Amino acid sequence: MLIRHSIISNITSRLSTSLLYLGLGIWAITGILLPVSLFADEPMLNDKIIIAHRGASGYLPEHTLAAKVLAYGMGVDFIEQDVVLSRDKIPVVLHDLELNATTNVKQVFPNRARKDGKFYVIDFDLSELKQLNVTARIRKNGNPRYSGRFPPGRSEFKIATLSEEIELIQGMNKSTGKNIGLYTEIKSPAWHHEQGYDLSTAVLQTLSDYGYTNASDNVLLQCFDPAELLRVKNELNSNLRLVQLIGENAWNEADTDYNKMHSKAGLQKIAIYASGIGPSIDHILKVRNGEIQSTTLVKDAHDLGMVVHPYTLRKDKLPSYVNSFEELMELLFVKAGVDGVFTDFPDLAVQFLKSK
Ligand code: G3P
Ligand code: CA
């Protein structure tokens, strides 16, 4: 079996919204869902890709520039940025809204927690965030989140702004001649709105400052919140390719019913604004009657012209039904037919695709 693995220069796929509406309209009238490629104004996003989840975070503290450089050197196609805002409205690359689990904020600013005991990124100016050291993720009891990984508290890592990370990746793209992409997530946009901040506008401005404005540019913009992705597209008039992340309702990522996104009708709504979906592995692989089966999610998304990039493959946190990282890769890429994966261990994933 041949699995193609190449860089983003070959990757385009954005369906024009109007043509997709036309395709769905024909489906509604005739019951015939024509292949979306007939309506595509650009080629499919059809190469298999590896996305460095928060960098090579299985080896170095997540979202540090060191983790991003290591991922780049491992041969990934995209590097992920989770983005939140500082108090002075600077997009910074961090997964959590709070600083508790990945920095030494308690030591540096002991009196800056809110009543809930959390130190929120948005309560600190960038100059203050830069005074912190980033550490490998810890649990509430102070133990490492992943015991076999880079030890918390070692070495010195700093919080990076989105601009700094883009400059690093673009710099490496120039020096290597590659074209590695950004896979940027707008984190908890509704929460930012509640705090009086517009995260999406700030992220789009930064991306634009570095030349990312069109569907053909090497960025995928992801979010768990469908209302915000629609806003990005329709109110903020972004032409970037969008990816709808699919979570679990219990996570409270957004005011939406993720269960509905798995149906064909739900996916059709997503296909109007997004080029792809980012479900969890568990949305794609299920154990039924002792057998590992794939759901219809990948095929249904593909039928609508969308790519599928599940999260998150971790060699040190495998699903119970597999014995190895490679087995999980085989199930996802070969059995289920996904188009890419988010992984903390990009070297293993790149090696897997190269072996095919
Ligand atoms: O964004 C996709 C993947 O990163 C999963 O979400 O929670 O790790 O940002 P999260
Ligand atoms: Ca993410």
Coordinates of C-alpha atoms and ligand atoms in Angstrom, one line a residue:
M1 CA 0.0 0.0 0.0
L2 CA 1.3 3.4 -0.9
I3 CA 0.7 6.2 1.5
R4 CA 1.9 9.5 0.2
H5 CA 3.6 11.7 2.6
S6 CA 4.6 15.1 1.4
I7 CA 4.7 18.7 2.5
I8 CA 2.0 21.3 2.3
S9 CA 3.1 22.7 -1.0
N10 CA 1.0 20.0 -2.5
I11 CA -1.9 20.5 -0.1
T12 CA -4.9 22.5 -1.1
S13 CA -8.5 21.7 -1.0
R14 CA -10.8 24.5 0.0
L15 CA -14.1 24.0 -1.5
S16 CA -15.8 27.3 -2.5
T17 CA -18.7 27.8 -0.2
S18 CA -21.1 28.7 -3.0
L19 CA -20.3 25.6 -4.9
L20 CA -20.6 23.4 -1.9
Y21 CA -24.0 24.9 -1.2
L22 CA -24.9 24.1 -4.8
G23 CA -23.8 20.5 -4.3
L24 CA -25.8 20.2 -1.1
G25 CA -28.7 21.8 -2.8
I26 CA -28.7 19.2 -5.6
W27 CA -28.5 16.6 -2.9
A28 CA -31.5 18.0 -1.1
I29 CA -33.5 18.2 -4.3
T30 CA -32.5 14.9 -6.0
G31 CA -31.2 12.8 -3.2
I32 CA -28.0 12.5 -5.2
L33 CA -24.9 13.7 -3.4
L34 CA -22.5 14.4 -6.3
P35 CA -18.8 13.9 -5.6
V36 CA -17.5 17.1 -4.1
S37 CA -14.5 17.1 -6.3
L38 CA -16.9 18.1 -9.1
F39 CA -17.5 21.3 -7.1
A40 CA -14.0 21.9 -5.9
D41 CA -12.2 25.0 -7.2
E42 CA -9.0 23.6 -5.8
P43 CA -7.5 20.1 -5.5
M44 CA -8.3 17.8 -2.6
L45 CA -6.3 17.9 0.7
N46 CA -5.2 14.4 -0.2
D47 CA -1.8 13.9 1.2
K48 CA -1.2 12.1 4.5
I49 CA 0.2 14.6 7.0
I50 CA 1.8 14.5 10.5
I51 CA 0.9 17.3 12.8
A52 CA 3.3 17.9 15.8
H53 CA 0.9 18.2 18.7
R54 CA 2.1 21.2 20.7
G55 CA 5.5 20.4 19.1
A56 CA 7.5 17.3 19.8
S57 CA 5.8 17.4 23.2
G58 CA 6.6 13.7 24.0
Y59 CA 10.2 14.8 24.3
L60 CA 10.3 18.4 25.4
P61 CA 7.9 20.7 27.3
E62 CA 4.8 21.4 25.2
H63 CA 4.6 24.6 23.1
T64 CA 8.2 25.6 23.8
L65 CA 10.2 26.8 20.9
A66 CA 12.6 23.9 21.6
A67 CA 9.8 21.4 21.1
K68 CA 8.8 23.1 17.8
V69 CA 12.4 23.0 16.5
L70 CA 12.7 19.3 17.4
A71 CA 9.4 18.6 15.7
Y72 CA 10.5 20.5 12.6
G73 CA 13.7 18.4 12.5
M74 CA 11.7 15.2 12.8
G75 CA 10.1 15.9 9.4
V76 CA 6.6 16.9 10.3
D77 CA 4.2 18.6 7.8
F78 CA 2.5 20.9 10.3
I79 CA 3.3 22.3 13.7
E80 CA 0.5 23.1 16.1
Q81 CA 0.0 26.3 18.0
D82 CA -2.7 26.5 20.7
V83 CA -3.3 30.3 21.2
V84 CA -4.6 32.4 24.0
L85 CA -4.3 36.1 24.8
S86 CA -2.2 38.0 27.3
R87 CA -3.7 40.9 29.2
D88 CA -2.2 43.3 26.7
K89 CA -3.9 41.3 23.9
I90 CA -0.8 39.5 22.5
P91 CA -1.5 36.1 21.1
V92 CA 0.7 33.6 23.0
V93 CA 1.2 29.9 22.4
L94 CA -0.2 28.0 25.3
H95 CA -2.7 25.2 25.6
D96 CA -4.4 26.2 28.9
L97 CA -6.2 29.4 29.8
E98 CA -4.3 29.1 33.1
L99 CA -0.6 29.0 33.8
N100 CA -0.8 26.6 36.8
A101 CA 0.2 23.3 35.1
T102 CA 3.0 24.4 32.8
T103 CA 4.8 27.3 34.4
N104 CA 6.4 28.4 37.7
V105 CA 3.8 31.2 38.1
K106 CA 3.0 30.3 41.7
Q107 CA 6.7 31.1 42.6
V108 CA 7.1 34.2 40.5
F109 CA 3.7 35.8 41.1
P110 CA 2.3 34.2 44.2
N111 CA -0.5 36.7 44.8
R112 CA -2.0 36.8 41.3
A113 CA -4.4 33.9 41.4
R114 CA -8.1 34.5 41.0
K115 CA -10.5 33.3 43.7
D116 CA -10.6 29.9 42.1
G117 CA -6.9 29.5 42.7
K118 CA -6.0 29.7 39.1
F119 CA -3.5 32.0 37.5
Y120 CA -5.0 33.1 34.2
V121 CA -2.9 34.0 31.2
I122 CA -5.2 36.9 30.5
D123 CA -4.4 38.5 33.8
F124 CA -0.7 38.9 32.9
D125 CA 1.0 41.3 30.4
L126 CA 3.4 39.7 28.0
S127 CA 6.3 41.3 29.9
E128 CA 5.2 39.4 33.0
L129 CA 4.6 36.1 31.1
K130 CA 8.1 36.4 29.8
Q131 CA 9.4 36.3 33.4
L132 CA 8.0 32.8 33.8
N133 CA 9.8 29.5 33.1
V134 CA 7.8 26.9 31.2
T135 CA 7.9 23.4 32.7
A136 CA 6.8 20.0 31.5
R137 CA 3.2 19.6 32.4
I138 CA 2.4 18.7 36.0
R139 CA -0.6 17.4 37.8
K140 CA -2.4 19.3 40.6
N141 CA -0.3 17.4 43.1
G142 CA 2.9 18.5 41.4
N143 CA 3.8 15.1 39.9
P144 CA 4.7 15.0 36.2
R145 CA 1.7 14.5 33.9
Y146 CA 3.7 11.9 31.9
S147 CA 6.3 10.3 34.1
G148 CA 8.6 9.1 31.3
R149 CA 9.0 12.5 29.6
F150 CA 11.2 15.5 30.0
P151 CA 11.3 16.2 33.8
P152 CA 9.4 19.2 35.1
G153 CA 11.5 22.1 36.3
R154 CA 14.6 21.3 34.3
S155 CA 16.4 23.6 31.9
E156 CA 14.9 27.0 31.0
F157 CA 12.1 27.5 28.6
K158 CA 10.0 30.6 27.9
I159 CA 6.5 31.3 26.7
A160 CA 6.5 32.1 23.0
T161 CA 4.2 34.6 21.3
L162 CA 2.5 33.4 18.1
S163 CA 4.7 35.9 16.2
E164 CA 7.9 34.4 17.6
E165 CA 6.8 30.9 16.7
I166 CA 5.9 31.9 13.2
E167 CA 9.2 33.7 12.7
L168 CA 11.0 30.6 13.9
I169 CA 9.1 28.3 11.5
Q170 CA 9.3 30.6 8.6
G171 CA 13.0 31.0 9.3
M172 CA 13.5 27.3 9.2
N173 CA 11.4 27.1 6.1
K174 CA 13.8 29.5 4.4
S175 CA 17.0 27.8 5.6
T176 CA 15.8 24.3 4.8
G177 CA 13.9 25.1 1.6
K178 CA 10.9 23.3 3.1
N179 CA 7.4 24.7 3.5
I180 CA 6.2 23.4 6.9
G181 CA 2.7 24.6 7.9
L182 CA 1.0 26.1 10.9
Y183 CA -1.9 24.3 12.5
T184 CA -3.2 27.1 14.7
E185 CA -6.0 26.7 17.3
I186 CA -8.2 29.5 18.6
K187 CA -8.6 28.4 22.2
S188 CA -11.8 29.0 24.1
P189 CA -13.0 32.0 22.0
A190 CA -16.3 32.3 23.9
W191 CA -14.4 32.6 27.2
H192 CA -12.2 35.3 25.7
H193 CA -15.3 37.2 24.6
E194 CA -16.7 36.9 28.2
Q195 CA -13.4 38.5 29.4
G196 CA -13.8 41.3 26.8
Y197 CA -11.2 40.0 24.4
D198 CA -11.4 39.0 20.7
L199 CA -9.0 36.2 20.3
S200 CA -9.9 35.4 16.7
T201 CA -9.3 38.9 15.4
A202 CA -5.9 39.0 17.1
V203 CA -4.9 35.6 15.7
L204 CA -6.0 36.5 12.2
Q205 CA -4.1 39.8 12.4
T206 CA -0.9 38.0 13.4
L207 CA -1.3 35.4 10.7
S208 CA -2.0 38.1 8.2
D209 CA 1.1 40.0 9.3
Y210 CA 3.2 37.0 8.3
G211 CA 1.5 36.4 5.0
Y212 CA -1.2 33.9 5.9
T213 CA -4.5 35.2 4.4
N214 CA -5.7 32.8 1.7
A215 CA -6.8 29.2 1.4
S216 CA -3.6 28.5 -0.5
D217 CA -1.5 29.7 2.4
N218 CA 0.2 27.1 4.6
V219 CA -2.0 27.2 7.6
L220 CA -5.0 25.4 9.0
L221 CA -7.1 27.2 11.5
Q222 CA -8.8 25.0 14.1
C223 CA -11.3 25.5 16.8
F224 CA -13.7 23.5 19.0
D225 CA -16.3 26.2 18.7
P226 CA -18.4 26.1 15.5
A227 CA -20.0 29.5 16.1
E228 CA -16.5 31.1 16.2
L229 CA -15.4 29.3 13.0
L230 CA -18.5 30.7 11.3
R231 CA -17.7 34.1 12.7
V232 CA -14.1 33.8 11.4
K233 CA -15.5 33.0 8.0
N234 CA -18.5 35.1 7.7
E235 CA -17.9 38.2 9.9
L236 CA -14.2 38.4 10.0
N237 CA -14.1 37.4 6.3
S238 CA -11.2 35.0 6.6
N239 CA -10.3 32.9 3.6
L240 CA -8.1 30.6 5.5
R241 CA -8.9 26.9 5.6
L242 CA -10.8 26.0 8.7
V243 CA -10.9 22.7 10.7
Q244 CA -13.8 21.9 13.1
L245 CA -12.5 20.1 16.1
I246 CA -15.0 17.6 17.6
G247 CA -14.9 17.1 21.3
E248 CA -17.1 15.5 24.0
N249 CA -20.0 17.5 25.4
A250 CA -18.7 16.8 28.9
W251 CA -15.5 18.8 28.2
N252 CA -17.5 22.1 27.9
E253 CA -15.3 23.3 25.1
A254 CA -18.1 25.2 23.4
D255 CA -21.8 25.8 23.6
T256 CA -22.6 23.1 21.0
D257 CA -23.8 19.5 20.8
Y258 CA -20.8 17.5 19.5
N259 CA -22.9 14.4 19.2
K260 CA -24.8 15.9 16.3
M261 CA -21.5 16.5 14.4
H262 CA -21.0 12.8 13.8
S263 CA -24.1 12.4 11.7
K264 CA -24.2 13.0 8.0
A265 CA -26.5 16.0 8.6
G266 CA -24.1 17.4 11.1
L267 CA -21.1 16.9 8.8
Q268 CA -22.9 18.6 6.0
K269 CA -23.3 21.7 8.2
I270 CA -19.6 21.7 9.0
A271 CA -18.6 21.2 5.3
I272 CA -20.2 24.5 4.5
Y273 CA -17.4 26.4 6.4
A274 CA -14.6 23.9 7.1
S275 CA -12.1 22.0 5.0
G276 CA -11.8 19.3 7.6
I277 CA -12.6 17.9 11.0
G278 CA -10.5 17.0 14.0
P279 CA -12.2 14.3 16.0
S280 CA -10.7 12.3 18.8
I281 CA -9.3 8.8 18.0
D282 CA -12.2 7.4 20.0
H283 CA -14.6 8.9 17.5
I284 CA -13.1 6.9 14.7
L285 CA -12.1 3.5 16.3
K286 CA -14.5 1.5 18.4
V287 CA -14.3 -1.9 19.9
R288 CA -17.4 -3.9 19.2
N289 CA -17.9 -7.5 20.0
G290 CA -14.2 -7.8 20.7
E291 CA -13.3 -6.4 17.3
I292 CA -11.7 -3.0 16.5
Q293 CA -14.0 -1.3 14.0
S294 CA -13.9 2.1 12.3
T295 CA -17.0 4.3 12.4
T296 CA -18.4 5.9 9.3
L297 CA -17.1 9.3 10.3
V298 CA -14.0 9.3 8.0
K299 CA -16.0 8.1 4.9
D300 CA -18.8 10.5 5.6
A301 CA -16.4 13.4 5.9
H302 CA -14.5 12.4 2.8
D303 CA -17.8 12.2 0.9
L304 CA -18.2 15.8 1.7
G305 CA -14.7 16.8 0.6
M306 CA -13.4 17.2 4.1
V307 CA -10.1 15.8 5.5
V308 CA -10.0 14.0 8.9
H309 CA -7.1 14.7 11.3
P310 CA -7.7 12.9 14.6
Y311 CA -6.0 13.8 17.9
T312 CA -3.9 12.7 19.9
L313 CA -1.5 9.8 19.4
R314 CA 0.7 9.3 22.4
K315 CA 3.1 6.4 22.7
D316 CA 2.8 6.7 26.5
K317 CA -1.0 6.8 26.5
L318 CA -2.2 4.3 24.0
P319 CA -5.9 3.2 23.8
S320 CA -6.5 0.0 25.7
Y321 CA -7.2 -1.9 22.5
V322 CA -3.8 -1.5 20.9
N323 CA -0.4 -2.8 21.9
S324 CA 1.8 -0.3 20.1
F325 CA 2.0 3.1 18.5
E326 CA 2.5 1.5 15.1
E327 CA -0.6 -0.6 15.5
L328 CA -2.6 2.5 16.3
M329 CA -1.1 4.3 13.2
E330 CA -2.0 1.2 11.1
L331 CA -5.6 1.3 12.3
L332 CA -6.0 5.0 11.7
F333 CA -4.2 5.4 8.4
V334 CA -4.8 2.1 6.7
K335 CA -8.0 0.7 8.2
A336 CA -9.9 4.0 8.9
G337 CA -8.3 6.1 6.1
V338 CA -7.6 9.3 8.0
D339 CA -5.6 12.0 6.3
G340 CA -3.3 13.0 9.1
V341 CA -2.8 12.8 12.9
F342 CA -1.9 15.0 15.8
T343 CA 0.8 13.3 17.8
D344 CA 3.2 14.1 20.6
F345 CA 5.7 11.7 19.0
P346 CA 6.1 13.0 15.5
D347 CA 9.3 11.0 14.8
L348 CA 7.4 7.7 15.2
A349 CA 4.5 8.9 13.0
V350 CA 6.8 10.2 10.2
Q351 CA 8.7 6.9 10.3
F352 CA 5.5 5.0 10.0
L353 CA 4.4 6.9 6.9
K354 CA 7.9 6.6 5.3
S355 CA 7.7 2.8 5.8
K356 CA 4.5 2.6 3.7
Ligands
G3P1 O1 -6.4 20.7 18.5 C1 -6.4 19.3 18.3 C2 -5.7 18.7 19.5 O2 -4.7 19.5 19.9 C3 -6.6 18.3 20.6 O3 -7.0 19.3 21.4 O4 -7.0 19.9 23.8 O5 -4.9 19.1 22.8 O6 -5.8 21.3 22.1 P1 -6.1 19.9 22.6
CA2 CA -4.9 21.9 20.1

